[in-house]
XYZ file of N, CA and C in Angstrom:
603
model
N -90.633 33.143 -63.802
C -91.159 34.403 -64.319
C -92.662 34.449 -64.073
N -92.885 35.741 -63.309
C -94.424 35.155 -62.906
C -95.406 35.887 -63.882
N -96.528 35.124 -64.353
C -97.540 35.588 -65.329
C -98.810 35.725 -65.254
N -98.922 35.205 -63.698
C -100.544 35.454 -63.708
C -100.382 35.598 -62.200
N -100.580 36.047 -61.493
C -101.572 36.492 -59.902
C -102.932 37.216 -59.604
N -103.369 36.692 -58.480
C -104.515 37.124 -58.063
C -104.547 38.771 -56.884
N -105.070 39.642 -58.645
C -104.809 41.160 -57.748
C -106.150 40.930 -56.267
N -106.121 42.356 -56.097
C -107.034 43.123 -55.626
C -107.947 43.406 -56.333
N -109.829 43.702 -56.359
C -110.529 44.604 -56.402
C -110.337 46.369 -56.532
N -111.003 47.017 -57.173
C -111.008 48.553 -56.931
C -111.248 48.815 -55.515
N -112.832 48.249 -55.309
C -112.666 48.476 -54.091
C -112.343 47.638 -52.508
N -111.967 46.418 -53.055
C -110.837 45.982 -52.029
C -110.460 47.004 -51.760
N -109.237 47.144 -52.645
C -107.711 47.859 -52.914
C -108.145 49.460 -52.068
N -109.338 49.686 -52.193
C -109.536 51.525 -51.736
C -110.013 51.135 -50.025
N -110.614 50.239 -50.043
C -110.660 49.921 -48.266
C -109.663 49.451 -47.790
N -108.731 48.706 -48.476
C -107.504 48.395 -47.347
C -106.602 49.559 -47.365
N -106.900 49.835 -48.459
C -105.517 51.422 -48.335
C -106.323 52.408 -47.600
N -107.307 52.879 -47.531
C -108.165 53.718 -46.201
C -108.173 52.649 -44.845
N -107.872 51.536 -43.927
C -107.667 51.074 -43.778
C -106.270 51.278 -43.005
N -105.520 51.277 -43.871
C -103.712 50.842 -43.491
C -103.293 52.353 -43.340
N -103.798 53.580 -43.727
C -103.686 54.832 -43.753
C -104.635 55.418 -42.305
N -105.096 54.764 -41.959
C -106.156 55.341 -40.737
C -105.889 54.214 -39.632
N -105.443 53.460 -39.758
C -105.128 52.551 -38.627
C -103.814 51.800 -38.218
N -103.518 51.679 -39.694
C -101.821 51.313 -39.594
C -101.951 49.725 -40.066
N -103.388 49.068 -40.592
C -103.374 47.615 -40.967
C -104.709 47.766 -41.221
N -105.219 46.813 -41.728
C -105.844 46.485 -42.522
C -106.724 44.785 -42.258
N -108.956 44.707 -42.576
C -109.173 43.313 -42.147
C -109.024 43.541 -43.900
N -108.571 42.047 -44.644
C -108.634 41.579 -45.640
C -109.431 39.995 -45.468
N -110.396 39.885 -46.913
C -111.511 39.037 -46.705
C -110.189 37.859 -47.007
N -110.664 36.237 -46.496
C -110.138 35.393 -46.998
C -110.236 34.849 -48.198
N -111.549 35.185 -48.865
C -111.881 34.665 -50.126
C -111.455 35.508 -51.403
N -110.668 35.442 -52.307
C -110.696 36.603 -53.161
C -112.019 37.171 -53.741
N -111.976 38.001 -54.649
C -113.418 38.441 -55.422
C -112.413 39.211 -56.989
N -111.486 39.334 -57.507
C -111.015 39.523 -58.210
C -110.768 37.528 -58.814
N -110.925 38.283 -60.390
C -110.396 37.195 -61.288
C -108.494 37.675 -61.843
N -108.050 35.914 -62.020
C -106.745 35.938 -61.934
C -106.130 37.067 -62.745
N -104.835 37.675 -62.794
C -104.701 38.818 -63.585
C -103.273 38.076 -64.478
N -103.239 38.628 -65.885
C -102.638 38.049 -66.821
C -101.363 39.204 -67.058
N -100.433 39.248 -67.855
C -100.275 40.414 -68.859
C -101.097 40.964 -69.562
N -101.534 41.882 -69.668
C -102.570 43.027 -69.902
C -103.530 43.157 -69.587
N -104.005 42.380 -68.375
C -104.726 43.066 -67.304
C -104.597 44.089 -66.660
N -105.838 44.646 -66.565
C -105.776 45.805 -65.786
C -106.025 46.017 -63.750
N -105.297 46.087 -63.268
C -105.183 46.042 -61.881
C -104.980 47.453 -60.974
N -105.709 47.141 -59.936
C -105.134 48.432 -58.822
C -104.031 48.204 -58.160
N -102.993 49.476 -57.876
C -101.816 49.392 -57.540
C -101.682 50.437 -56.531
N -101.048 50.867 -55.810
C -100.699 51.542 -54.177
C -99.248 52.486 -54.989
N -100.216 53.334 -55.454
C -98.620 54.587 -56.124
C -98.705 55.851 -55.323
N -97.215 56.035 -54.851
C -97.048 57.322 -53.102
C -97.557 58.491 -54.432
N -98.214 59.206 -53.676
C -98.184 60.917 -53.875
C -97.144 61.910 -54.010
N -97.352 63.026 -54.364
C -96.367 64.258 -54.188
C -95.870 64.148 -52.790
N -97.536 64.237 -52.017
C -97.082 64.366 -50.482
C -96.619 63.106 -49.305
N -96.073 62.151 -49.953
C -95.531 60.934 -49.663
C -96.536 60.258 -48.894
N -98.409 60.485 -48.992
C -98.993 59.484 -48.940
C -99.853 58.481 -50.191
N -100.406 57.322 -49.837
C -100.644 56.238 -51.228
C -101.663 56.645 -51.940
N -101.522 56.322 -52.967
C -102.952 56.870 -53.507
C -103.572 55.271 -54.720
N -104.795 54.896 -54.690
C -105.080 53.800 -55.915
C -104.555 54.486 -56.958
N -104.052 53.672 -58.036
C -103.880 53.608 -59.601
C -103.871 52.605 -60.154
N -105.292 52.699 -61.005
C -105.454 51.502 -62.200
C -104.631 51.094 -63.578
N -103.737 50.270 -63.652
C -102.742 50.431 -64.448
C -102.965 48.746 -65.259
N -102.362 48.714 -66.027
C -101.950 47.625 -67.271
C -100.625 46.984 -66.808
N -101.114 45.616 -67.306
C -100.145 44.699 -66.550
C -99.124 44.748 -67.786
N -97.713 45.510 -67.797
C -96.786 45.181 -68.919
C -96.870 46.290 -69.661
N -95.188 46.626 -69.658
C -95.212 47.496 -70.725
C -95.120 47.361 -72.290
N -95.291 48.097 -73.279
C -95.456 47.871 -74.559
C -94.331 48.682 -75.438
N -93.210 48.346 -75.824
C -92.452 49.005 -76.474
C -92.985 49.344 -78.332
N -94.041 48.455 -78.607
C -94.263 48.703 -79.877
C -95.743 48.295 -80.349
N -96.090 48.361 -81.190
C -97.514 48.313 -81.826
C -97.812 46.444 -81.588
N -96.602 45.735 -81.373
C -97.311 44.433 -81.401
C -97.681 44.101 -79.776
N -98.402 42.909 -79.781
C -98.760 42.152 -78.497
C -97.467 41.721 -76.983
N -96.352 41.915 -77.512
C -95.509 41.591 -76.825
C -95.775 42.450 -75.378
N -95.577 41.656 -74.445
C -95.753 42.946 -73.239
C -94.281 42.669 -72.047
N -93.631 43.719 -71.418
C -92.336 43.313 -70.894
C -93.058 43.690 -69.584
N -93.700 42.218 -68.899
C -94.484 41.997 -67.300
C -93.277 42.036 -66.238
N -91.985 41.674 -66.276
C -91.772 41.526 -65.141
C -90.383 41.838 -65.712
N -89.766 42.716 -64.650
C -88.326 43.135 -64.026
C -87.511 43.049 -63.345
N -86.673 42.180 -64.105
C -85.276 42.014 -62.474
C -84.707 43.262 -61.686
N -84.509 42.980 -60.540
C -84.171 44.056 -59.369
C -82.660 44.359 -59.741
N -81.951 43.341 -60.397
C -80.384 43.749 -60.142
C -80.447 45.066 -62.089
N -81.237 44.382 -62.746
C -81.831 45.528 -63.772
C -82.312 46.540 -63.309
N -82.534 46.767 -63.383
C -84.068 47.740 -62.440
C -82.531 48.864 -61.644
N -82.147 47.998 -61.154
C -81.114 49.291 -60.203
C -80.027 49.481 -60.949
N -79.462 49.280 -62.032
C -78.355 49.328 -63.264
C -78.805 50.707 -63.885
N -79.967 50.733 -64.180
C -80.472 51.432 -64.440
C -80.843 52.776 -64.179
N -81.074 52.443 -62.647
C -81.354 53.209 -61.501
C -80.589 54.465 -61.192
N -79.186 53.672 -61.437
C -77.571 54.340 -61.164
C -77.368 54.950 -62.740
N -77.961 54.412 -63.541
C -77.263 55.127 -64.954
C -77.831 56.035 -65.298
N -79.289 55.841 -65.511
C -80.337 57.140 -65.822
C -80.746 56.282 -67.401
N -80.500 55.088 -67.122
C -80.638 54.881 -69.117
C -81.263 53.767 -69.262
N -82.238 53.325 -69.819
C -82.615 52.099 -70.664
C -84.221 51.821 -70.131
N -84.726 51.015 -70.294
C -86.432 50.849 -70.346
C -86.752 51.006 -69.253
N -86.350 50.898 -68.119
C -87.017 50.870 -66.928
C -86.323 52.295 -66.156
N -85.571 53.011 -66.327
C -85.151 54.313 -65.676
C -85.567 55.367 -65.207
N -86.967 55.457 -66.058
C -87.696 56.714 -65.377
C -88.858 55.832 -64.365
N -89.244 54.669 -64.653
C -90.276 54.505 -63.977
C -89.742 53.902 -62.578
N -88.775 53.087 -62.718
C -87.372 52.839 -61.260
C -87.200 53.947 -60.366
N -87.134 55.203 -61.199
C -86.269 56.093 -60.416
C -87.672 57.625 -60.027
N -88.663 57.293 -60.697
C -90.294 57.611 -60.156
C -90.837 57.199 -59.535
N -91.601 55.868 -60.267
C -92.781 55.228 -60.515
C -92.728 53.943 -59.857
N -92.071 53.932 -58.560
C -91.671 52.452 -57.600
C -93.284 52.645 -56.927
N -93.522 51.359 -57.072
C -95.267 51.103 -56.477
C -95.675 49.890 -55.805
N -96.792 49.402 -55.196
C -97.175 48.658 -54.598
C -98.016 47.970 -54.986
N -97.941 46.351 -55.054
C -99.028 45.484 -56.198
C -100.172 44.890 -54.976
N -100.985 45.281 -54.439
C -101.487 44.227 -53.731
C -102.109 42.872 -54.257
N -102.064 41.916 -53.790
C -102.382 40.449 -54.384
C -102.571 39.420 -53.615
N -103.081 38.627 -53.407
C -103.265 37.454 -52.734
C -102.607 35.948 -52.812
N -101.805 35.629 -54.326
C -101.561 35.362 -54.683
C -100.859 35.530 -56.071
N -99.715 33.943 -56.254
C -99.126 34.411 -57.538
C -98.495 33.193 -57.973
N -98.374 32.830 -59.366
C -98.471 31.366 -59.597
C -97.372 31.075 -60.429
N -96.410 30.155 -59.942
C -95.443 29.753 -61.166
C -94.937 28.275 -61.892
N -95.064 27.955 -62.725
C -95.149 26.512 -62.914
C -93.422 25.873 -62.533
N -94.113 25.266 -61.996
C -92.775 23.902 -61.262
C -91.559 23.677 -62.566
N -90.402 23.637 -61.693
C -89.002 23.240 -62.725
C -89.137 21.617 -63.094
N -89.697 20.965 -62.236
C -89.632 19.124 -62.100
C -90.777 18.605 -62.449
N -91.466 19.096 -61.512
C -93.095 18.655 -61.600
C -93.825 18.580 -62.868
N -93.804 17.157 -63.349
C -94.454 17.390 -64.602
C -95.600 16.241 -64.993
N -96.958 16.958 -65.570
C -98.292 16.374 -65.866
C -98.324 16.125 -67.073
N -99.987 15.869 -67.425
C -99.958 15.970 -68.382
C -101.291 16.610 -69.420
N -101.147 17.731 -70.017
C -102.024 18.347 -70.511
C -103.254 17.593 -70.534
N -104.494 18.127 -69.766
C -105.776 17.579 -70.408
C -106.749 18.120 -71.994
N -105.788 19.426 -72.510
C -105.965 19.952 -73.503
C -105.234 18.863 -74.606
N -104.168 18.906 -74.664
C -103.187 17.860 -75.961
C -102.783 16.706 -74.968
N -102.881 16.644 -73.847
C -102.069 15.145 -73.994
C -100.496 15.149 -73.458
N -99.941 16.519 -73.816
C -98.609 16.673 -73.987
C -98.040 16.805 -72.297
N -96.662 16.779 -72.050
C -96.425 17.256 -70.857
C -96.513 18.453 -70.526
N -96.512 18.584 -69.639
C -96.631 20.148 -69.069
C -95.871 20.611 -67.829
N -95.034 21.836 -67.383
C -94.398 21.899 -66.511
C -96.355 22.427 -65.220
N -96.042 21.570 -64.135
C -97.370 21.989 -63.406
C -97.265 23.353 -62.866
N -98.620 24.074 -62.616
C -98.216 25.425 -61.755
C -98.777 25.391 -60.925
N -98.048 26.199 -60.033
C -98.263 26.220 -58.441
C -99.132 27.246 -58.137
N -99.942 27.573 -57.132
C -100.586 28.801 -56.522
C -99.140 29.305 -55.192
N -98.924 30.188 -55.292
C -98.131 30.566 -54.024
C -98.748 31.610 -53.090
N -98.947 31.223 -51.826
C -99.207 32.516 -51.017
C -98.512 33.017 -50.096
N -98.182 33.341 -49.287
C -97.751 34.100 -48.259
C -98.205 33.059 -46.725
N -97.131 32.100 -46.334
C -97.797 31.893 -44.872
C -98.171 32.832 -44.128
N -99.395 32.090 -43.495
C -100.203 33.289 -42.170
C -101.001 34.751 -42.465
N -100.790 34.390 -44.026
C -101.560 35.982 -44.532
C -102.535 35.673 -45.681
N -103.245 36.624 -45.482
C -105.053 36.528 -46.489
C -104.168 37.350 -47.719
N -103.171 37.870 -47.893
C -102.676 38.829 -49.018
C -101.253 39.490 -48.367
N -100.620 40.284 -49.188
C -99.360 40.566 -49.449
C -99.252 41.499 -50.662
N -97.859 42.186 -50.596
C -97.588 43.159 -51.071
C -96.510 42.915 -52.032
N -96.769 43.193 -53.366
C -94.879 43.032 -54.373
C -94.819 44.287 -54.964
N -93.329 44.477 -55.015
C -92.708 45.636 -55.520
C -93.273 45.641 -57.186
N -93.551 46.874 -57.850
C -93.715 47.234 -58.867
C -93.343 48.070 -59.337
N -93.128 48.813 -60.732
C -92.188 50.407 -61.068
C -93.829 50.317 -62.025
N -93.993 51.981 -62.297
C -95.076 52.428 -62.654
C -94.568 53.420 -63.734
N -94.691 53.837 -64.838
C -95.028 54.671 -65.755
C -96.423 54.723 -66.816
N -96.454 55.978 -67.204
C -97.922 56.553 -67.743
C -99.154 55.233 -68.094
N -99.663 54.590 -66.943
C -100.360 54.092 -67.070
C -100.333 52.386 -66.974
N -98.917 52.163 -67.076
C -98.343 50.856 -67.103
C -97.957 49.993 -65.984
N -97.595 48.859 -65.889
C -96.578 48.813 -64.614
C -95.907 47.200 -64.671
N -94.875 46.886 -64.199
C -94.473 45.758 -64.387
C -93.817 45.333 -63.109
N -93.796 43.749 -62.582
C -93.567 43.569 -61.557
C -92.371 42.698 -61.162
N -90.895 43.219 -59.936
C -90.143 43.150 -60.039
C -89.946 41.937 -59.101
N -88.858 40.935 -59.656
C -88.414 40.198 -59.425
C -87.001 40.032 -59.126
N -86.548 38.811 -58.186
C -85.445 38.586 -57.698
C -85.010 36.860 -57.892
N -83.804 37.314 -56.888
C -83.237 35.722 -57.089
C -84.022 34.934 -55.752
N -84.551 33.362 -56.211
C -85.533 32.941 -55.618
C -85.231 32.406 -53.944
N -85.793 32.308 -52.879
C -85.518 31.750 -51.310
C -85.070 30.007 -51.526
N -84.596 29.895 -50.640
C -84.792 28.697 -50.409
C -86.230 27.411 -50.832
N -87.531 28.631 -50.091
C -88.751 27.333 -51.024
C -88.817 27.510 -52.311
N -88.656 28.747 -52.961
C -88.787 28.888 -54.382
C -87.838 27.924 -55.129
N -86.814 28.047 -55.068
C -85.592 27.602 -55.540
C -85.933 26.399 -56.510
N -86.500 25.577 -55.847
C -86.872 23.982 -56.858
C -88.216 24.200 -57.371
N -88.871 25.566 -57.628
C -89.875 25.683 -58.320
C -89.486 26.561 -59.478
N -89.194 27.636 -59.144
C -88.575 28.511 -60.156
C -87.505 29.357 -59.718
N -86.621 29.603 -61.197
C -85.152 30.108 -60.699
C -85.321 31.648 -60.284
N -86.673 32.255 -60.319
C -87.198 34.045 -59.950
C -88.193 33.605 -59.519
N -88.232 35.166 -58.661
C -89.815 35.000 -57.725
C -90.147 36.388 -57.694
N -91.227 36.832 -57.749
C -91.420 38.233 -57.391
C -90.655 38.965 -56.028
N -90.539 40.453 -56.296
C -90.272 40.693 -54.677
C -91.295 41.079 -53.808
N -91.095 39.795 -53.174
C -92.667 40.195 -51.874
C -91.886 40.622 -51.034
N -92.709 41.635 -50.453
C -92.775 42.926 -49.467
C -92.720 41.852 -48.068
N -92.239 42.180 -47.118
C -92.607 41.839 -46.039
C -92.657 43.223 -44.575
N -92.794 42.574 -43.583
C -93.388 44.130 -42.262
C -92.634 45.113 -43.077
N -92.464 46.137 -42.787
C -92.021 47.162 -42.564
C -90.627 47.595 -43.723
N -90.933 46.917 -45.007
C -90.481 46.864 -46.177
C -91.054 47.626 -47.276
N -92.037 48.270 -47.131
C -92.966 48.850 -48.448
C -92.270 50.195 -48.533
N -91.884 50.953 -47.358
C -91.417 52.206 -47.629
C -89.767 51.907 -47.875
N -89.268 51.168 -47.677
C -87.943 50.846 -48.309
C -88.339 51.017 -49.683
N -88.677 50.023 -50.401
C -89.298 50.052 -51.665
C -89.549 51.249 -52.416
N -90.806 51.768 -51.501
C -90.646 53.005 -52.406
C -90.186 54.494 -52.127
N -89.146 54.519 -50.784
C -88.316 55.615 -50.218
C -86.777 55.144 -50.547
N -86.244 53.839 -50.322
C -85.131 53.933 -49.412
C -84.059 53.314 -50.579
N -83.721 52.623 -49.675
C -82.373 51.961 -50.674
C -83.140 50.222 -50.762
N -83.325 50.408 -51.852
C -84.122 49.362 -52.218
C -83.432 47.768 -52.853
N -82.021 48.486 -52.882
C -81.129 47.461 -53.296
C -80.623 46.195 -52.307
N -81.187 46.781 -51.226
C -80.962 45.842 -49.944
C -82.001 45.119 -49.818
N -83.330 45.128 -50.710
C -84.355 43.947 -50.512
C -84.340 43.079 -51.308
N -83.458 42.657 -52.170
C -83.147 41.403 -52.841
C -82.795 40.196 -52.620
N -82.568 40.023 -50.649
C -82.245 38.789 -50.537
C -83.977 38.473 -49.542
N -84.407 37.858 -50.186
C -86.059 37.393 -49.537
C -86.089 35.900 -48.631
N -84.757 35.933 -48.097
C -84.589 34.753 -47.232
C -85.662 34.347 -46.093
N -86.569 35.311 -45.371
C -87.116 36.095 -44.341
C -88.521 35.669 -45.074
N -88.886 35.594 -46.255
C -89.870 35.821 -46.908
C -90.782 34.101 -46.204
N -91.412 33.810 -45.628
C -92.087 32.359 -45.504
C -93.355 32.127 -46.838
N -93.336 31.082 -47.405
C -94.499 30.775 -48.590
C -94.847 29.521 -48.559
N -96.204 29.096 -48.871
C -96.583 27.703 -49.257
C -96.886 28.092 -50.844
N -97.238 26.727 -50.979
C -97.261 26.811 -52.393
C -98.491 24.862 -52.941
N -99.637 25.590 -53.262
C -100.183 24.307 -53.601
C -100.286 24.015 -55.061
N -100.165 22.468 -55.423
C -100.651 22.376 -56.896
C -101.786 22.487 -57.598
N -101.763 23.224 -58.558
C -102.865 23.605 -59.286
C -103.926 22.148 -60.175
């Protein structure tokens, strides 16, 4: 379940999307300049228009069903489309709206095996990983968007994920973003295709 990645900038996020809209790609720096993003961070996100081009939106990491701290960050895809088909339950209007684009550089999940040991208590700790994208400075994951919110959708994990964690976000790969947020989106759940390293933190 992923809980922290490294977004985009405002204005990263507004030069690569002027950028990928005027040229068809995008230079992205190698170094980030954004700090890591949590649940309830606030991040820029790639949400289509009326007129089916992208536009920035600054949104909150997690939605909030009630007055307390709880925040619901991340969404399974086989949820997410249950939903999709029914018209009913927490994620339905923003699934069947509010499908968006997370840009990020990274995204971190602590190891199933791998285990340290706290330099805070002492105690064990499952370790976490940084994951990126082989061959790329950044990458794209599916997100659903409502009034201001947004939460980021997950699947069943590849082959490298697998012995790290049992979910992984859905990273976008070529010519996958308008699936996502045009097409039949139920067909990007198998991320076999997806290549990742992954170093220890």
């Amino acid at each position: 379940m992923c809980q922290r990645f490294t977004p985009f900038t405002i204005p990263e996020a507004q030069i690569t999307l002027d950028q990928l809209l005027g040229k068809g790609c995008a230079h992205i720096n190698a170094e980030p300049s954004a700090e890591d993003a949590y649940p309830g961070s606030s991040v820029p996100l790639f949400l289509p228009t009326a007129s089916g081009t992208l536009q920035i939106q600054v949104a909150h990491w997690g939605f909030q069903l009630d007055d307390t701290r709880k925040y619901y960050f991340n969404t399974r895809l086989d949820t997410a489309l249950n939903q999709y088909q029914s018209g009913k339950g927490l994620w339905a209007t923003a699934i069947k709206s509010g499908r968006c684009l997370v840009p990020t550089r990274a995204f971190y999940e602590r190891h199933a095996t791998d285990i340290i040991y706290s330099d805070k208590t002492g105690k064990p700790i499952h370790r976490p990983y940084r994951i990126t994208m082989e061959g790329y400075s950044a990458f794209l994951m599916a997100g659903i968007y409502q009034e201001g919110r947004f939460s980021l959708i997950t699947t069943d994990p590849n082959t490298f994920m697998a012995p790290i964690h049992n979910r992984m976000p859905l990273i976008l790969g070529q010519g996958e973003s308008n699936k996502w947020l045009r097409g039949q989106f139920d067909k990007l759940a198998d991320r076999s295709h997806i290549e990742l390293m992954a170093k220890p933190c």
